[in-house]
Coordinates of C-alpha atoms and ligand atoms in Angstrom, one line a residue:
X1 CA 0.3 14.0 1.8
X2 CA -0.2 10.4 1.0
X3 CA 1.0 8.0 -1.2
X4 CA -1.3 6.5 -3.2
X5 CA 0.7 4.6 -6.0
X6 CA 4.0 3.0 -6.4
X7 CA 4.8 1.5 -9.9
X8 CA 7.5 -0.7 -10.6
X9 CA 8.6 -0.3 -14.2
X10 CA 11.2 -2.8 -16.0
X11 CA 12.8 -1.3 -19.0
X12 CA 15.7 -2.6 -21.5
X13 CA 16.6 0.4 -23.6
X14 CA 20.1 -1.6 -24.3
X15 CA 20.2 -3.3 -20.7
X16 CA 17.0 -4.1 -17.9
X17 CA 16.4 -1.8 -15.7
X18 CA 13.9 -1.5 -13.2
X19 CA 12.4 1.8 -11.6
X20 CA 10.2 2.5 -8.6
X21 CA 7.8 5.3 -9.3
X22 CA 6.2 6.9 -6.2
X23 CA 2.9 8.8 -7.0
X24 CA 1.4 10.7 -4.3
X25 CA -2.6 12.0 -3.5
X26 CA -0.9 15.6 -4.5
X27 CA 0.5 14.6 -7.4
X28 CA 4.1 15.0 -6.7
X29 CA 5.4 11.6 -7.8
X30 CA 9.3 10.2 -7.2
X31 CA 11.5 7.8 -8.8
X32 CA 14.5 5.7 -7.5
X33 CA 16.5 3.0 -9.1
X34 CA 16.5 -0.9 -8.4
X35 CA 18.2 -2.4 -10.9
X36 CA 20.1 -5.8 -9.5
X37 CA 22.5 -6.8 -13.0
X38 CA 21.8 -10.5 -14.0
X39 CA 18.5 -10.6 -11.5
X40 CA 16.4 -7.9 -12.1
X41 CA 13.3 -9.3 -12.2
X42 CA 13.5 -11.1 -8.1
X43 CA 13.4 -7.0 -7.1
X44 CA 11.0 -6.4 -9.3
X45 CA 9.2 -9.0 -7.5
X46 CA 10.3 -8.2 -3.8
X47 CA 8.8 -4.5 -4.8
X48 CA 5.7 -5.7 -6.4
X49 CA 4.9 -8.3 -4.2
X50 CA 6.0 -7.3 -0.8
X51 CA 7.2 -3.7 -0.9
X52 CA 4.6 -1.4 -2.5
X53 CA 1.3 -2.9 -0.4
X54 CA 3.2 -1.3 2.3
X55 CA 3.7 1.9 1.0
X56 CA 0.1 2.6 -0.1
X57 CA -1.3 5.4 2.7
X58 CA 2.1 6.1 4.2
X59 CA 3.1 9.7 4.5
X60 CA 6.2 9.9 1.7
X61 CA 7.3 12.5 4.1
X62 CA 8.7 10.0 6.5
X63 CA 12.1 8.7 4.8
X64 CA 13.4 7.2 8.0
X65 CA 10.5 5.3 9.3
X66 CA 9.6 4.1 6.0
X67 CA 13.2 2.7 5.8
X68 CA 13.5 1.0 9.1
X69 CA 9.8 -0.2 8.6
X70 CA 11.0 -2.0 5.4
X71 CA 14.5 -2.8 7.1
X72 CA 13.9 -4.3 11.0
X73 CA 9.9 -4.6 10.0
X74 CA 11.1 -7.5 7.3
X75 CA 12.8 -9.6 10.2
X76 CA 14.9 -10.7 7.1
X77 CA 17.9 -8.2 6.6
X78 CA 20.6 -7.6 4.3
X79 CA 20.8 -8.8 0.8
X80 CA 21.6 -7.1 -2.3
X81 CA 17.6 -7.9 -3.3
X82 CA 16.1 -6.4 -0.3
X83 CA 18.9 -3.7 -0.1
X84 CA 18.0 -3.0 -3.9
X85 CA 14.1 -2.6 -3.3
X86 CA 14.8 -0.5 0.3
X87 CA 16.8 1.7 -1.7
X88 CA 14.2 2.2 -4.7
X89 CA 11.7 3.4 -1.9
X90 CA 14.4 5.5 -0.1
X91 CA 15.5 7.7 -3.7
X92 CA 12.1 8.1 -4.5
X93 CA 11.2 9.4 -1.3
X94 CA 14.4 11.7 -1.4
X95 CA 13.0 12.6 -4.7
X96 CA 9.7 13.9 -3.5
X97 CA 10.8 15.7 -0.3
X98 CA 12.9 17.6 -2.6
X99 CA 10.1 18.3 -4.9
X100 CA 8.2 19.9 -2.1
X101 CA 10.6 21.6 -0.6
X102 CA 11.1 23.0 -4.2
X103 CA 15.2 21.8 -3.7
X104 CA 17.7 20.3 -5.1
X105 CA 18.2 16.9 -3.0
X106 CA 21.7 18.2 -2.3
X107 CA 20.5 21.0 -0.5
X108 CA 18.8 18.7 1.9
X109 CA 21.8 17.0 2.6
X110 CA 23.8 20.2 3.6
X111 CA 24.2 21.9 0.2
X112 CA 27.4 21.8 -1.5
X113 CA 30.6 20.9 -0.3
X114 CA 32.9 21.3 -3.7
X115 CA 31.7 23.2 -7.0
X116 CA 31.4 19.5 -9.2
X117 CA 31.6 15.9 -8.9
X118 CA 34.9 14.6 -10.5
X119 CA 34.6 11.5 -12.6
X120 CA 37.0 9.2 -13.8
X121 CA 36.6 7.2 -17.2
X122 CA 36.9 4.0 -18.7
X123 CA 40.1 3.6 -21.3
X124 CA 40.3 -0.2 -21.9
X125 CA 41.7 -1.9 -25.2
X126 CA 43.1 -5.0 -26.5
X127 CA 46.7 -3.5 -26.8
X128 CA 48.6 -1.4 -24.7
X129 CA 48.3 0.7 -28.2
X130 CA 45.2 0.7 -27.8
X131 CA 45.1 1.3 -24.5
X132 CA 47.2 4.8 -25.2
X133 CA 44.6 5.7 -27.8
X134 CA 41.8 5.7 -25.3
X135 CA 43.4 7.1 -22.9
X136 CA 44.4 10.3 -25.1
X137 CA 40.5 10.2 -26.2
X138 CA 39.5 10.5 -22.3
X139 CA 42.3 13.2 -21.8
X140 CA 40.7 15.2 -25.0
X141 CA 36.9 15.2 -23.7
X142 CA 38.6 16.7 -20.1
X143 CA 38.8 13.2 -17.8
X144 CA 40.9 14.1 -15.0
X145 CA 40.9 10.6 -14.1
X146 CA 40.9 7.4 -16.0
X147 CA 40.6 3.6 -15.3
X148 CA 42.8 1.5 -17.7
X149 CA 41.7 -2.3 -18.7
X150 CA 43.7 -3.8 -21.0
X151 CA 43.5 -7.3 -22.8
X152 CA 46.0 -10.3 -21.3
X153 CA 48.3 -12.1 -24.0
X154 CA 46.9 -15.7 -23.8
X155 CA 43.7 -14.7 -22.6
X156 CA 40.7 -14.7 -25.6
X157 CA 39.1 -11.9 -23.2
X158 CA 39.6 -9.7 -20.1
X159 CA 37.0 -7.7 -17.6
X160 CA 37.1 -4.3 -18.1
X161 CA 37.9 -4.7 -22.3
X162 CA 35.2 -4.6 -24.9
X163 CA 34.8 -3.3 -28.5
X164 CA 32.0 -0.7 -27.7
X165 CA 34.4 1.8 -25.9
X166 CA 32.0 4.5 -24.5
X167 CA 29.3 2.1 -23.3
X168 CA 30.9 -0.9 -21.9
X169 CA 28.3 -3.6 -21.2
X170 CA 29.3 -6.9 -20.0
X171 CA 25.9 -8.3 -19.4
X172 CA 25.7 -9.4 -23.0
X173 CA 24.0 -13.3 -23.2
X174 CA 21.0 -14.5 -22.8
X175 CA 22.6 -16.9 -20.8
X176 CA 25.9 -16.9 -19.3
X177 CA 28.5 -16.9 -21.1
X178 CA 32.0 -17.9 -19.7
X179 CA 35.3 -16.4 -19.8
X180 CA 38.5 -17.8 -19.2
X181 CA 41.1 -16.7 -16.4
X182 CA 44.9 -16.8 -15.7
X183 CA 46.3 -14.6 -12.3
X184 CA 49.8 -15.2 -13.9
X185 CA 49.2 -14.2 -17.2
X186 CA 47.6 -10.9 -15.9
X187 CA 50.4 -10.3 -13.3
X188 CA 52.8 -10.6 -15.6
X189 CA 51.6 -8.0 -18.1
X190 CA 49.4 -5.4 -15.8
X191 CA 53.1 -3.7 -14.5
X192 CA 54.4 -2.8 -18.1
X193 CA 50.8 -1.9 -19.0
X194 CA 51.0 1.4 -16.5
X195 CA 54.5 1.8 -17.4
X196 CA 53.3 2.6 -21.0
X197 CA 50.8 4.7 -19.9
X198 CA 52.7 6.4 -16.9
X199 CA 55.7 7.4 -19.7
X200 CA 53.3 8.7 -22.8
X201 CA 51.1 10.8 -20.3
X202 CA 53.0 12.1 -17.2
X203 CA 52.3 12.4 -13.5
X204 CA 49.0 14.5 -13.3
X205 CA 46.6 12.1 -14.6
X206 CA 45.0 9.8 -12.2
X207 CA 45.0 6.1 -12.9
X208 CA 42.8 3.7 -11.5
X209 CA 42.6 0.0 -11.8
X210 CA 40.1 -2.8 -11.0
X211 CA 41.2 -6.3 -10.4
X212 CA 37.3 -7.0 -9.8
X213 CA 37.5 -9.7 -7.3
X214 CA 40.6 -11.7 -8.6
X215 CA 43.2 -12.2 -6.6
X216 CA 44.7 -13.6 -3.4
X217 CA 45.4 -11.3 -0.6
X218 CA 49.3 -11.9 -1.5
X219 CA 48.7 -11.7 -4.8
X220 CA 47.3 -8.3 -4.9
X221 CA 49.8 -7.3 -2.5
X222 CA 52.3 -7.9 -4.9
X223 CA 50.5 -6.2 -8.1
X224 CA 50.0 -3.6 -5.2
X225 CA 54.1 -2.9 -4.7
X226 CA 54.7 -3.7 -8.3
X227 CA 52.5 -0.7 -9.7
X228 CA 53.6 1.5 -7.1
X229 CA 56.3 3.4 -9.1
X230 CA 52.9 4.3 -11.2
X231 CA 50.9 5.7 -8.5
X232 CA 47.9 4.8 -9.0
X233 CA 44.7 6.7 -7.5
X234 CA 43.4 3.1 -6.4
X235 CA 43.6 -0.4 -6.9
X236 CA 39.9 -1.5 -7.1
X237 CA 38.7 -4.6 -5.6
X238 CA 42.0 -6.9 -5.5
X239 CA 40.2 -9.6 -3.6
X240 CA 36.6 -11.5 -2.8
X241 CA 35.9 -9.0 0.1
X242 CA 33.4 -11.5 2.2
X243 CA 36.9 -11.6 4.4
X244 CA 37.6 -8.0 5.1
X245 CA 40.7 -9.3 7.4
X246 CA 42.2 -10.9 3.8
X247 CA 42.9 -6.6 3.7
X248 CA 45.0 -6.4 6.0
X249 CA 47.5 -8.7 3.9
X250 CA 47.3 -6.4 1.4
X251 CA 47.9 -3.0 3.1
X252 CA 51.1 -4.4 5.1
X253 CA 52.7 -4.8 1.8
X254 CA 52.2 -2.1 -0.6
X255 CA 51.2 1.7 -0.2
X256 CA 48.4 1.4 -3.4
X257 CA 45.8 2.8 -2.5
X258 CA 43.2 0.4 -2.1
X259 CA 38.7 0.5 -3.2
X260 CA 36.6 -2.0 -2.5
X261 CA 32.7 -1.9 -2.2
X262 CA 30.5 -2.0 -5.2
X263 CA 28.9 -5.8 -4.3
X264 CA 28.1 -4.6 -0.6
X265 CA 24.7 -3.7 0.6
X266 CA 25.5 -2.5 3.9
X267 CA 27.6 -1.0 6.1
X268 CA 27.9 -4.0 7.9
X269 CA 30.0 -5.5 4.7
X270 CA 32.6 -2.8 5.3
X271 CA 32.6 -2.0 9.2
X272 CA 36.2 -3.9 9.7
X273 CA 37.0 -2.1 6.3
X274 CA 37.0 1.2 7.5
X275 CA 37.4 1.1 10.8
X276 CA 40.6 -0.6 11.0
X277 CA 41.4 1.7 7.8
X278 CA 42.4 -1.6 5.8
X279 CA 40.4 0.7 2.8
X280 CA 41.1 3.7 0.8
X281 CA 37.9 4.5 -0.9
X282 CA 34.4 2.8 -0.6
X283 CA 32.9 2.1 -3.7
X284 CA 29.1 1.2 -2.2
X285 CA 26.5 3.5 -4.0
X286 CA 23.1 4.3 -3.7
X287 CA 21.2 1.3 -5.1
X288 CA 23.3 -1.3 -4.1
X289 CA 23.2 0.2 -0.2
X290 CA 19.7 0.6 1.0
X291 CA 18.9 4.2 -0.5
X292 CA 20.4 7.7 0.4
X293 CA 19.6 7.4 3.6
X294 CA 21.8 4.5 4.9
X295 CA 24.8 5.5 2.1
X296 CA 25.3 8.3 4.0
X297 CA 25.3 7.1 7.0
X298 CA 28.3 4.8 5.2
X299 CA 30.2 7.7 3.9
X300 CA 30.4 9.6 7.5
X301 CA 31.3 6.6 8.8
X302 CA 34.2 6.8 6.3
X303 CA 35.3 10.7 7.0
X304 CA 35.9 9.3 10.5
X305 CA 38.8 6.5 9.1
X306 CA 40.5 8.6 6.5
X307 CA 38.5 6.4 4.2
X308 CA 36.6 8.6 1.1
X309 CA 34.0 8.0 -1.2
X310 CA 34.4 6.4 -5.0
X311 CA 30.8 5.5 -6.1
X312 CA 30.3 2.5 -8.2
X313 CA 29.0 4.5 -11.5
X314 CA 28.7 1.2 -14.3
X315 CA 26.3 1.5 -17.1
X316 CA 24.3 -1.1 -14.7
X317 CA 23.3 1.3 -12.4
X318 CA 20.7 3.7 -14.6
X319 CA 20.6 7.2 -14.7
X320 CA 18.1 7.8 -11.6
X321 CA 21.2 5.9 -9.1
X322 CA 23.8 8.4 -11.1
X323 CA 21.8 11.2 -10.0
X324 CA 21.1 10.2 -6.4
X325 CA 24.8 9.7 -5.9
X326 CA 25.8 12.9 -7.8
X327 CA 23.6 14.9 -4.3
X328 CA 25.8 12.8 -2.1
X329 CA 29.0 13.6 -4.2
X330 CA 28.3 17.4 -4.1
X331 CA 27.4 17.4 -0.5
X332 CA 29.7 15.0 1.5
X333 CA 33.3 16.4 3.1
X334 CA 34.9 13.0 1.9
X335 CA 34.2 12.4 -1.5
X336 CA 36.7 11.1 -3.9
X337 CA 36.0 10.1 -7.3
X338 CA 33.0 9.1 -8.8
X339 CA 32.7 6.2 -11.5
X340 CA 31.2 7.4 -14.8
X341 CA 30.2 5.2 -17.3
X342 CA 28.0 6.7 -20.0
X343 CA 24.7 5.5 -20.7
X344 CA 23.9 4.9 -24.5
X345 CA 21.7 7.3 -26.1
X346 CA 18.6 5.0 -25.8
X347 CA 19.2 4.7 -22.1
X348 CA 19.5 9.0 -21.8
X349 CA 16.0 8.9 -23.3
X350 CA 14.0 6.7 -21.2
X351 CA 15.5 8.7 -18.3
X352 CA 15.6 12.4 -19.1
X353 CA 17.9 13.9 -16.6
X354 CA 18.9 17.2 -15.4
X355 CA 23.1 16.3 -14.6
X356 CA 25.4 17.0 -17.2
X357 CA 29.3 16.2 -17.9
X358 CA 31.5 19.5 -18.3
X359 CA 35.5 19.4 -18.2
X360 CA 36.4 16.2 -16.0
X361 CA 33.3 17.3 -13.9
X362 CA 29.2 15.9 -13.5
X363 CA 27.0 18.1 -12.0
X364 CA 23.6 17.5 -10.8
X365 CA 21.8 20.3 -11.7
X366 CA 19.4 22.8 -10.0
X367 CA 16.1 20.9 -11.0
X368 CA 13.6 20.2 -7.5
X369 CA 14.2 16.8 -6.5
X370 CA 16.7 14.7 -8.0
X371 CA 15.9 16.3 -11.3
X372 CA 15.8 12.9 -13.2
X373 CA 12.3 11.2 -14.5
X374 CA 11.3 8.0 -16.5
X375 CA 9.9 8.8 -19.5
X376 CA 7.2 5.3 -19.1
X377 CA 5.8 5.8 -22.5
X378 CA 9.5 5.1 -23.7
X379 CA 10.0 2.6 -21.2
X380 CA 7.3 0.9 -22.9
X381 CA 9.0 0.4 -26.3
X382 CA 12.0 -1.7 -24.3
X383 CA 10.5 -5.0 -23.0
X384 CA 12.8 -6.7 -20.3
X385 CA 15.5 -9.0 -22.1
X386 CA 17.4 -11.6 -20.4
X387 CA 21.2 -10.6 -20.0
X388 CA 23.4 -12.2 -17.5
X389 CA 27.1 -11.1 -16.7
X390 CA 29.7 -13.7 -17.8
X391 CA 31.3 -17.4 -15.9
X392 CA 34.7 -17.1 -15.5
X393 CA 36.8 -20.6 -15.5
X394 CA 40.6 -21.0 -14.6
X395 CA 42.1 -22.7 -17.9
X396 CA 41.9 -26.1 -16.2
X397 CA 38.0 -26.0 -15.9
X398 CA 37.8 -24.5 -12.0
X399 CA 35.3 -21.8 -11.4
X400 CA 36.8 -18.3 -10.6
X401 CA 35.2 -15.6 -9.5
X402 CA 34.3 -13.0 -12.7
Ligands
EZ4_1 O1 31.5 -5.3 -13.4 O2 28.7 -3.2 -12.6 O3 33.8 -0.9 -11.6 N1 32.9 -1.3 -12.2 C1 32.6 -2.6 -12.3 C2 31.4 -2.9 -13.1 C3 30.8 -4.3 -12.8 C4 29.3 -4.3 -13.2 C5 28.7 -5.6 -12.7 O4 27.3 -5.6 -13.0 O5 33.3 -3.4 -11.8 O6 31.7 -2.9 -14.5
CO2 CO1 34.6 -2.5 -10.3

């Protein structure tokens, strides 16, 4: 079998996405996801330009050559571009070598290792009110799990907390728009938020939270020990993580558990991470990480450190990603929770998928393959539209990070 095709699709049913489709001389074709938020259209290039020459004749067969031919044959490693475009090649391949084995990609990966994939939500509001409602809405559809965001008095708006609840989409302008930031606002009110929530809803439920990239080592060791009466599942991404020994800070003061991981593209970015287990959950997930291949090379790294998986699962990452990391989840001996953000309607269309939600749980279905397509005549109705994530400034003008 050869491959005699590779298309690159960019679609905006709602948000950009772009797609690597794999068509082979039998006619088994496979998808995989490459969608970079904010800068879709440099992968897009990096596929078009310099990726899918290379693929033309190859036998799809060989996922590991293909992948180290694209990673040490570049010279130039690393990057969440090249990362993005090695992974598109890597899914689709997955993709086909399930099709032709007539399997389920989880089956290739060792076949199941737990009976479905729990998920946690995303219950964010304006109010702690609010928050509570959500929350009880996420409890009523059978989350196990939630995330709570909630808005910051003094603060015009907050990551994580948006008026379209189900389908939170922060990559909303054109051009950038920018935010404005205060650490001691938001330290000041995060503690009371979970001990609202903690009081109306009781010890089972797990709470997460996500700091996304914030804080000082110090200061997330203290919003660490102040939430730990609340015991939370994990405190996501307290600090910048270019300096995995700013972790360490963090772990000698507070028992939180701690995720980090969804900006990485390698294990490289985490390697101190785990292996001094200064980490609690890695968050990497298939496209951001180079593919299947080298995520699960990440994850066993993990099981060796105590460290367990917790998939990066925004609305940015389309369905063809969710259902890549759903055969990981399924199969791997240390996964944790996956993220779960639904996709709007629109989104569901363009990529008609076999995984399905059911009590707290995804699944990713029996279909050959990864069992998700892209529908390219509906792809075709969504031309790419420029969205970028937001600035975020400090309230005297500095840049923060978002
Ligand atoms: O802001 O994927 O945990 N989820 C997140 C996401 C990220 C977006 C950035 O593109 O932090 O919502
Ligand atoms: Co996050």
């Amino acid at each position: 079998m050869r491959i005699v095709e590779a298309r690159v699709i960019v679609t905006s049913p709602g948000r950009n996405f772009v797609t690597l489709k794999i068509v082979t001389d039998e006619g088994v074709t496979g998808v995989g996801d490459a969608t970079l938020n904010g800068r879709e259209l440099a992968v897009e290039a990096y596929l078009r330009e310099h990726v899918v020459p290379l693929l033309i004749g190859r036998d799809p067969a060989r996922i590991e050559d293909t992948w180290q031919y694209l990673y040490q044959g570049a010279y130039w490693r690393r990057g969440p571009v090249t990362m993005s475009a090695i992974a598109a090649v890597d899914t689709a391949l997955w993709d086909i070598k399930g099709k032709v084995a007539g399997l389920p990609v989880y089956q290739l990966l060792g076949g199941r290792s737990r009976e479905g994939v729990t998920v946690y939500g995303h219950a964010n509001g304006e109010t702690v009110t609010e928050v509570l409602a959500e929350v009880a809405r996420y409890l009523d559809l059978g989350y196990r799990a939630v995330r709570v965001q909630c808005g910051v008095p003094g603060l015009a708006n907050t990551y994580g907390v948006s008026a379209d609840k189900m389908f939170y989409e922060p990559a909303d302008s054109a051009l950038p728009t920018e935010a404005t930031w205060s650490t001691e606002r938001y330290l000041a009110h995060i503690p009371s938020v979970f001990a609202r929530v903690r009081d109306e809803f009781g010890p089972d439920l797990r709470l997460l939270h996500d700091a996304h990239h914030r804080l000082t080592p110090i200061e997330a060791a203290r919003l660490g020990s102040s939430l730990e009466p609340y015991a939370l599942t994990w405190l996501e991404d307290p600090v910048r993580a270019e300096l995995q020994e700013g972790f360490r800070l963090i772990r000698r003061h507070t028992t939180t558990p701690i995720a980090t991981g969804e900006v990485f593209n390698s294990v490289w970015d985490a390697s101190q991470l785990i292996s001094e287990q200064l980490i609690d959950y890695i968050r990497m997930t298939v496209v951001r990480a180079g593919g299947i291949s080298h995520l699960r090379r990440v994850f066993d790294f993990a099981a060796l450190h105590h460290v367990r998986s917790g998939s990066h699962g925004a609305t940015d990452l389309s369905p063809v990603c969710m259902a890549a990391a759903l055969h990981l989840d399924i199969s791997i001996p240390n996964f944790g929770l996956q993220e779960y953000m639904r996709h709007t309607p629109e989104t569901d269309a363009v990529f008609p998928h076999g995984y399905h939600y059911d009590g707290g749980y995804l699944h990713p279905g029996e279909a050959p393959g990864l069992g998700v397509d892209i529908d390219e005549e509906a792809a075709a109705r969504y031309p790419y539209s420029p969205a970028y994530l937001p600035v975020n400034r400090l309230e005297d003008g500095s840049i923060h990070p978002w």
